[in-house]
PDB file of C-alpha atoms in Angstrom:
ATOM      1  CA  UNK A1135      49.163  39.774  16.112  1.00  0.00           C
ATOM      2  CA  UNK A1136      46.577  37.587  13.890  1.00  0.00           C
ATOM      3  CA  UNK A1137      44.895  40.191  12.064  1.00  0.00           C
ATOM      4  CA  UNK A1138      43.635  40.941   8.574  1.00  0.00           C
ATOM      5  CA  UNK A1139      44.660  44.144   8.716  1.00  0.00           C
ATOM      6  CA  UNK A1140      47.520  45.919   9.748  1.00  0.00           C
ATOM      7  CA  UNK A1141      46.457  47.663  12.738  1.00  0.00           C
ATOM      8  CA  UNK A1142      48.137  49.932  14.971  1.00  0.00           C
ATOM      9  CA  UNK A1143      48.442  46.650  17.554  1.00  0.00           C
ATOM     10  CA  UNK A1144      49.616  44.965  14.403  1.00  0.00           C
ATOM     11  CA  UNK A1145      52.221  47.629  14.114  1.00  0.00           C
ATOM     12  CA  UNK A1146      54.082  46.911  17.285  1.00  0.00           C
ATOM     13  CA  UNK A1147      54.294  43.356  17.005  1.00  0.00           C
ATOM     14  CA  UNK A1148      57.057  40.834  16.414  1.00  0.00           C
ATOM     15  CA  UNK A1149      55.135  39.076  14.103  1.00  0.00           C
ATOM     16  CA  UNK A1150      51.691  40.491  11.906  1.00  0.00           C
ATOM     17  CA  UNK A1151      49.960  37.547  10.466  1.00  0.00           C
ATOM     18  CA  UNK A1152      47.564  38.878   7.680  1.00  0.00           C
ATOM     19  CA  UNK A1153      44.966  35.642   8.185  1.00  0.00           C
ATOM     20  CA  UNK A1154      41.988  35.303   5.621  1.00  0.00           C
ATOM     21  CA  UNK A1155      38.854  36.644   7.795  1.00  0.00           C
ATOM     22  CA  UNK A1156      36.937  34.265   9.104  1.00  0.00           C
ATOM     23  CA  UNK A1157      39.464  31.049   9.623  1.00  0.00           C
ATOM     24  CA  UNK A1158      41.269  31.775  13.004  1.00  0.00           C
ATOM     25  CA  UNK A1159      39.908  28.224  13.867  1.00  0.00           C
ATOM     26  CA  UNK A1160      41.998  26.415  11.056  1.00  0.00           C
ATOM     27  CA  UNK A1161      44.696  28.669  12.219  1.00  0.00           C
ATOM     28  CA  UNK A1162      44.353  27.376  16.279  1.00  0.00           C
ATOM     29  CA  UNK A1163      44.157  23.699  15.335  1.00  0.00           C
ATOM     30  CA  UNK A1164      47.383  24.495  12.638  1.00  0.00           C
ATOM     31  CA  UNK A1165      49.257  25.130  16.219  1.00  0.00           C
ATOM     32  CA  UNK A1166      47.621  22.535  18.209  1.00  0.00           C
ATOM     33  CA  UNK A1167      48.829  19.949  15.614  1.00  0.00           C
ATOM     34  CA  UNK A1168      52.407  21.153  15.867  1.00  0.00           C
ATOM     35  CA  UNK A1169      52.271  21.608  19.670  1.00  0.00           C
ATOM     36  CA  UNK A1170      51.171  18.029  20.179  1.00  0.00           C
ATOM     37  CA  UNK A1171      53.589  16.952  17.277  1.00  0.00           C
ATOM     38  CA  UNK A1172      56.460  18.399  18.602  1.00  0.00           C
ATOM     39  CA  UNK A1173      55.484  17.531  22.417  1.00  0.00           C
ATOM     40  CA  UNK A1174      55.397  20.952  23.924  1.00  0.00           C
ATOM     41  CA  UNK A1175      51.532  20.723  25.557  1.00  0.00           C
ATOM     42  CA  UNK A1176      51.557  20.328  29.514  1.00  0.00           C
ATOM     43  CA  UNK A1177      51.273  16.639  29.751  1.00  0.00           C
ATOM     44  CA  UNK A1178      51.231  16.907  33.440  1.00  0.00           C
ATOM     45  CA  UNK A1179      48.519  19.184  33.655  1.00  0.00           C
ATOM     46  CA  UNK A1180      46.237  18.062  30.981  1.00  0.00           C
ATOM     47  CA  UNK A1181      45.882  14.243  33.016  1.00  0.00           C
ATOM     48  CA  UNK A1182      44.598  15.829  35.603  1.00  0.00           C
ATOM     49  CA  UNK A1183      40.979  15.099  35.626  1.00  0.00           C
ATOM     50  CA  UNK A1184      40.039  16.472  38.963  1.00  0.00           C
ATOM     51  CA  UNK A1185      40.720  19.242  41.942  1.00  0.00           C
ATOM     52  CA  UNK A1186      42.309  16.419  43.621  1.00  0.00           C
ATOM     53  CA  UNK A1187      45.120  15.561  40.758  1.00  0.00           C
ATOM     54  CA  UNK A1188      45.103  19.149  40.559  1.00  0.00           C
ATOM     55  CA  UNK A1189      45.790  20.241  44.030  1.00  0.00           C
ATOM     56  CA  UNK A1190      48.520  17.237  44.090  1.00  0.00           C
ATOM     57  CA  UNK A1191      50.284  18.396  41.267  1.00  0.00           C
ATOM     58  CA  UNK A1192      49.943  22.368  42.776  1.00  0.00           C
ATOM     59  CA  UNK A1193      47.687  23.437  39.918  1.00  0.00           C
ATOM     60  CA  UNK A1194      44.979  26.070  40.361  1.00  0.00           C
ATOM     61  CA  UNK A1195      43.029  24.136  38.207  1.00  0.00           C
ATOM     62  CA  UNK A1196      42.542  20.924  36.003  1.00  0.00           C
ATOM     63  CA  UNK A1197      41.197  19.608  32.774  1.00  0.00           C
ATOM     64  CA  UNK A1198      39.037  17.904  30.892  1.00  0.00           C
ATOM     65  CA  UNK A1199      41.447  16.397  28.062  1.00  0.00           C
ATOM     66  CA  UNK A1200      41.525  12.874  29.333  1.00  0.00           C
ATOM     67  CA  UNK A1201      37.582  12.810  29.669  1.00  0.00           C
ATOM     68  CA  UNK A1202      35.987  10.309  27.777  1.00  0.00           C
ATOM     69  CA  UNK A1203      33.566  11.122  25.392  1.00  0.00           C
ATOM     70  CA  UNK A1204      31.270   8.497  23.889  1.00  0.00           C
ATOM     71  CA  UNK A1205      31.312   8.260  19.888  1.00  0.00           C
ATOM     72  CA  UNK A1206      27.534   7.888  18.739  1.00  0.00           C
ATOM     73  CA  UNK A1207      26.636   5.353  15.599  1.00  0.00           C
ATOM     74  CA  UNK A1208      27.118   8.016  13.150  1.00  0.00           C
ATOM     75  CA  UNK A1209      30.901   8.326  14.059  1.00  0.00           C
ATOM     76  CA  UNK A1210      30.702  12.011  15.982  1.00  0.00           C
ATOM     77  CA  UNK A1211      31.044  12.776  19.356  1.00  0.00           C
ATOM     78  CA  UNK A1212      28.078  12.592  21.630  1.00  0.00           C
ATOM     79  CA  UNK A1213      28.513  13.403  25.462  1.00  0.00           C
ATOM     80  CA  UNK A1214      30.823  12.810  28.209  1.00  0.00           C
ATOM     81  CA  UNK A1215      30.661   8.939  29.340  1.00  0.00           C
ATOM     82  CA  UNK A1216      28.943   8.253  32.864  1.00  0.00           C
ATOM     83  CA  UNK A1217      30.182   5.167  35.063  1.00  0.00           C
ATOM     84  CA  UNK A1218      26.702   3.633  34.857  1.00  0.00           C
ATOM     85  CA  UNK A1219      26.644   3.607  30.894  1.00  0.00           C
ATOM     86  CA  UNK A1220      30.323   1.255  31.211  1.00  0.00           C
ATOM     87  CA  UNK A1221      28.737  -0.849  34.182  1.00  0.00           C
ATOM     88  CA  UNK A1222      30.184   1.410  36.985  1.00  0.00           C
ATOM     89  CA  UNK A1223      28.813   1.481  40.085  1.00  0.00           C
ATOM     90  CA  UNK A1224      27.171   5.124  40.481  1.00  0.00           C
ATOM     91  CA  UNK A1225      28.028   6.469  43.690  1.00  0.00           C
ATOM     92  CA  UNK A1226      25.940   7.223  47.101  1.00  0.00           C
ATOM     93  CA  UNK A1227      25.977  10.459  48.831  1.00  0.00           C
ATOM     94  CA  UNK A1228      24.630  12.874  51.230  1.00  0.00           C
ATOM     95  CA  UNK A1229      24.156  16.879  50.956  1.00  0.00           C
ATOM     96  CA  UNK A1230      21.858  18.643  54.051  1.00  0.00           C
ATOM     97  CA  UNK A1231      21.006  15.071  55.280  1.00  0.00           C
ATOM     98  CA  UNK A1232      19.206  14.164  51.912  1.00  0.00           C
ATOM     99  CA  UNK A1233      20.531  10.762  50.515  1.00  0.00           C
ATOM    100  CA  UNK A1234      21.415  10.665  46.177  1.00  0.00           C
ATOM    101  CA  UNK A1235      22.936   8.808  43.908  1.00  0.00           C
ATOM    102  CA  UNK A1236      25.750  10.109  41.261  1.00  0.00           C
ATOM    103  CA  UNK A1237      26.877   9.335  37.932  1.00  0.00           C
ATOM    104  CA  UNK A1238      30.446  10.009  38.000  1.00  0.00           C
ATOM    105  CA  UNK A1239      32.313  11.131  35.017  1.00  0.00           C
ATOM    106  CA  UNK A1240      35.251   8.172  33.646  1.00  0.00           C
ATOM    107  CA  UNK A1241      38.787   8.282  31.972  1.00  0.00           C
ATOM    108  CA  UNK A1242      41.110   5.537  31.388  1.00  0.00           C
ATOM    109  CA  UNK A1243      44.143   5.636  34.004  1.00  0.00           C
ATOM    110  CA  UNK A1244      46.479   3.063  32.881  1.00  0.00           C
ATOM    111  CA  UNK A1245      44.250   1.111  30.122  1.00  0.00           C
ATOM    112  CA  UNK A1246      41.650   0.891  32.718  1.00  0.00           C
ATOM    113  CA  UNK A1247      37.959   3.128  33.417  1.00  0.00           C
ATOM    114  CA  UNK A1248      38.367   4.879  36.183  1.00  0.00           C
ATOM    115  CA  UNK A1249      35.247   6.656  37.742  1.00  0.00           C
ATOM    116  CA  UNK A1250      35.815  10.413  39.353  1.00  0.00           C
ATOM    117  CA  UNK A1251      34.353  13.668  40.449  1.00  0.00           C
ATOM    118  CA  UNK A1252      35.558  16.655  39.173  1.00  0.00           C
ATOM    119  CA  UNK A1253      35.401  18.455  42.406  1.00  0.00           C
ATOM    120  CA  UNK A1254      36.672  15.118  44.979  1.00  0.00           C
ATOM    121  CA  UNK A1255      39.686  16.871  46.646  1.00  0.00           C
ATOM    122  CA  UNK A1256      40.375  12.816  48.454  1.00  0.00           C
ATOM    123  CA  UNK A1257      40.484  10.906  45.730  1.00  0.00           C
ATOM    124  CA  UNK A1258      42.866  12.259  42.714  1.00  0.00           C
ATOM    125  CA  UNK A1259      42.610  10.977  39.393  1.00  0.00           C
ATOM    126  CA  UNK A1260      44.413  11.230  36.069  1.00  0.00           C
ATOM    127  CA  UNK A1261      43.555   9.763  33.352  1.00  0.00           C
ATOM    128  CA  UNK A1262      45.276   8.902  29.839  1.00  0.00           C
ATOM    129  CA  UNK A1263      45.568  11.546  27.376  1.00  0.00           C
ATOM    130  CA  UNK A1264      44.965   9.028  24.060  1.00  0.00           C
ATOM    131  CA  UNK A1265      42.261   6.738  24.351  1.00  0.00           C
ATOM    132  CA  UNK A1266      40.044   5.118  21.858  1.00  0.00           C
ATOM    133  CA  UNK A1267      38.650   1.901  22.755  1.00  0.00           C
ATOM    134  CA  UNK A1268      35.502   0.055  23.302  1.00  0.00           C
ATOM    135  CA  UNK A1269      34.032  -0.402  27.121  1.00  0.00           C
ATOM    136  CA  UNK A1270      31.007  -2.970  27.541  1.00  0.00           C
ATOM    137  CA  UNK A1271      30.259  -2.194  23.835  1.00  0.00           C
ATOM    138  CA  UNK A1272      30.599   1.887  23.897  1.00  0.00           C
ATOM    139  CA  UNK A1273      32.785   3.035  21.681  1.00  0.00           C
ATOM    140  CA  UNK A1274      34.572   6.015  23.649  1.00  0.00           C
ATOM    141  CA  UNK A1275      37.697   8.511  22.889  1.00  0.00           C
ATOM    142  CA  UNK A1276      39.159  11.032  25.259  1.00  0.00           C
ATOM    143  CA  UNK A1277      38.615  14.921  24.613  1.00  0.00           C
ATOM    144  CA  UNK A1278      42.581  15.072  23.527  1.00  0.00           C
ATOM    145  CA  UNK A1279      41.793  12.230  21.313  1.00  0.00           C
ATOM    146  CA  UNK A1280      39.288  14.458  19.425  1.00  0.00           C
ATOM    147  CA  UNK A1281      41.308  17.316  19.566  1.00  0.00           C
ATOM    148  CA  UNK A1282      44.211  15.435  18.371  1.00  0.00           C
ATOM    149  CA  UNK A1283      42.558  13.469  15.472  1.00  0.00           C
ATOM    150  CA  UNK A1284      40.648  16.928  14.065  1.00  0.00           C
ATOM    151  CA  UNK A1285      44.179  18.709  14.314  1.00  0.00           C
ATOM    152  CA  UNK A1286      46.023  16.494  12.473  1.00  0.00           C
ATOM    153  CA  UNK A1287      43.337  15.689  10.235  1.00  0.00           C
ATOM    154  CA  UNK A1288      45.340  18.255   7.802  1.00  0.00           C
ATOM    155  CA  UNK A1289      49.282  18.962   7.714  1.00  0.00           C
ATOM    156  CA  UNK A1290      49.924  22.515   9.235  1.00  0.00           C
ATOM    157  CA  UNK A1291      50.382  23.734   5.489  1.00  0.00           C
ATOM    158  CA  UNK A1292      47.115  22.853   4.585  1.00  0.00           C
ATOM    159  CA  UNK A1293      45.960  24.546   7.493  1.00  0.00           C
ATOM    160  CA  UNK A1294      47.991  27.120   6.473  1.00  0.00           C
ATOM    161  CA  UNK A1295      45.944  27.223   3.220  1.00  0.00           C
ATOM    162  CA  UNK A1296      42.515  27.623   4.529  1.00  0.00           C
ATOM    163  CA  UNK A1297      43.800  30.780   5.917  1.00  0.00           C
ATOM    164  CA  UNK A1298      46.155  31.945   3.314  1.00  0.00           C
ATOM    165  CA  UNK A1299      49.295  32.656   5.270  1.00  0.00           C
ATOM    166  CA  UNK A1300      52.627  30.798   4.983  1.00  0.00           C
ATOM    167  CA  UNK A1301      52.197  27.443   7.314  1.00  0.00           C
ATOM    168  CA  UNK A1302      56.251  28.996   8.513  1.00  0.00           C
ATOM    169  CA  UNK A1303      54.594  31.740  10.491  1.00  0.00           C
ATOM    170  CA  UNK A1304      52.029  29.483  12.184  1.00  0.00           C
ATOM    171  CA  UNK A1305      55.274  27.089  13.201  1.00  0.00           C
ATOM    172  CA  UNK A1306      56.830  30.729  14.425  1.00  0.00           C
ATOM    173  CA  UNK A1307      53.788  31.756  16.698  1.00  0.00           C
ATOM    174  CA  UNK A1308      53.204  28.217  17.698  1.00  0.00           C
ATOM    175  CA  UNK A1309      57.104  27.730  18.863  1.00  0.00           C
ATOM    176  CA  UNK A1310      57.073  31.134  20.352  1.00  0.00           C
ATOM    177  CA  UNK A1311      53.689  30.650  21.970  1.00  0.00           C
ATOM    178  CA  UNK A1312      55.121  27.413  24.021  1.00  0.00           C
ATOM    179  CA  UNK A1313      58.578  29.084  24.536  1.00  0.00           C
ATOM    180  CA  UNK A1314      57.139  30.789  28.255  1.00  0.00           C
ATOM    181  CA  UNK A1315      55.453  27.692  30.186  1.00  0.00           C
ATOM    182  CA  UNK A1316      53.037  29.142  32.130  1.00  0.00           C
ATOM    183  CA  UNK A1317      52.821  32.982  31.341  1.00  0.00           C
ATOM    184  CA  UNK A1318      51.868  32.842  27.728  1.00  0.00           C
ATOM    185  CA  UNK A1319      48.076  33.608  26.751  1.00  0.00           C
ATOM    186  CA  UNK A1320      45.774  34.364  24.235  1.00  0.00           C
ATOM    187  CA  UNK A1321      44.080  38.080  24.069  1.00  0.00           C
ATOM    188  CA  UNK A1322      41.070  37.627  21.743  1.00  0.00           C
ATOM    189  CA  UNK A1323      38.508  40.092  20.400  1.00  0.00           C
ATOM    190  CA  UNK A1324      36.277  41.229  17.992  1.00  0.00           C
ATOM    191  CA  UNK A1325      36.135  39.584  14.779  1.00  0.00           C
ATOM    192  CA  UNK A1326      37.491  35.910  16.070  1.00  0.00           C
ATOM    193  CA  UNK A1327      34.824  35.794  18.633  1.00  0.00           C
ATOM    194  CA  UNK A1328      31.774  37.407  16.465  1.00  0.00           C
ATOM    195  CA  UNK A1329      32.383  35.740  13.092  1.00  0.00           C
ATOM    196  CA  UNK A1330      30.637  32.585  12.331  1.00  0.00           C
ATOM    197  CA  UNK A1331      31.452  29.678  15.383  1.00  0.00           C
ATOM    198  CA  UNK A1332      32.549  32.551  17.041  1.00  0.00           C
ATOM    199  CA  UNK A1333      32.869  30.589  20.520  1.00  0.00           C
ATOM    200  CA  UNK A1334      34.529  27.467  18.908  1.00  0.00           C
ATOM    201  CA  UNK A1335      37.878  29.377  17.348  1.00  0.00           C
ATOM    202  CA  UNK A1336      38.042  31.288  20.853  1.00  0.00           C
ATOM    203  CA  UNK A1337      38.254  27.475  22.466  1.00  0.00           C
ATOM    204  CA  UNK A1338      40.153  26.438  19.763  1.00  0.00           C
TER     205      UNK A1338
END
């Protein structure tokens, strides 16, 4: 249990982390960085980009790691890249008899843009979890990319520092939170989701 205090949850725990209000983010992206570090993130789920990679691989669902995210002028993250922005055909369909034309998301399978829908069933697609490149001159990274580059952008102690617990608990929880595959989850409430970016350290 992350919590300031030591609350009657707290009590029952394995493990009460005492975190500094207000920097469960730091804490989330401490973990991430020794997750991906230590290779213990579901590769095979995360490169599935759409139901049809999903429903291949027997996954309820899929994800948006692979992605690709065009990097605006100023260095940041803008939006998610369409094929017509890299020189992609967009594609034609029909809904109800009316004719339309759409701009498909893109993630690099192999080196190479690949063009998708996230809800084609008949056409799976995974993409590549690490991209950064340059496609007919837009600069574009994958979601994990970003994840991967603002996790590690600090070593898990100085993570650990931001929030003022020892960076050997956050290696604890994050071992122990990969150590169950499938069945391990996040419960979060109150004071991570209220504070201040409130919806980013729930993501996160």
């Amino acid at each position: 249990v992350v919590d300031p205090r030591f609350s009657k949850t707290a009590a029952k725990a394995w493990k009460w982390v005492p975190i500094k209000p207000g920097t469960e983010g730091a804490m989330a992206l401490a973990m991430i960085r020794w997750v991906i570090e230590n290779k213990r993130h579901d590769e095979k789920y995360l490169r599935n980009a759409n139901k049809g990679a999903a429903k291949a691989d027997n996954e309820p669902t899929w994800s948006n790691a692979t992605w690709l995210v065009k990097i605006e002028k100023d260095g940041k993250p803008g939006g998610f890249v369409r094929a017509s922005e890299i020189g992609l055909p967009k594609l034609k369909k029909t809904l109800k008899d009316k004719s339309y034309e759409s701009d498909p998301f893109v993630v690099l399978s192999g080196g190479k843009p690949a063009a998708f829908e996230p809800y084609d069933e008949k056409n799976p697609v995974e993409g590549d979890l690490l991209a950064d490149t340059e496609i007919q001159g837009v600069k574009v990274k994958s979601g994990f990319q970003l994840l991967w580059e603002e996790a590690s952008s600090k070593s898990v102690e100085g993570w650990a520092k931001i929030c003022d617990i020892n960076g050997s608990d956050i290696v604890a929880l994050a071992r122990e939170f990969t150590s169950h595959g499938k069945r391990a989850t996040a419960d979060i409430h109150r004071g991570v989701s209220q504070h201040t970016n409130g919806f980013y350290n729930v993501l996160a």
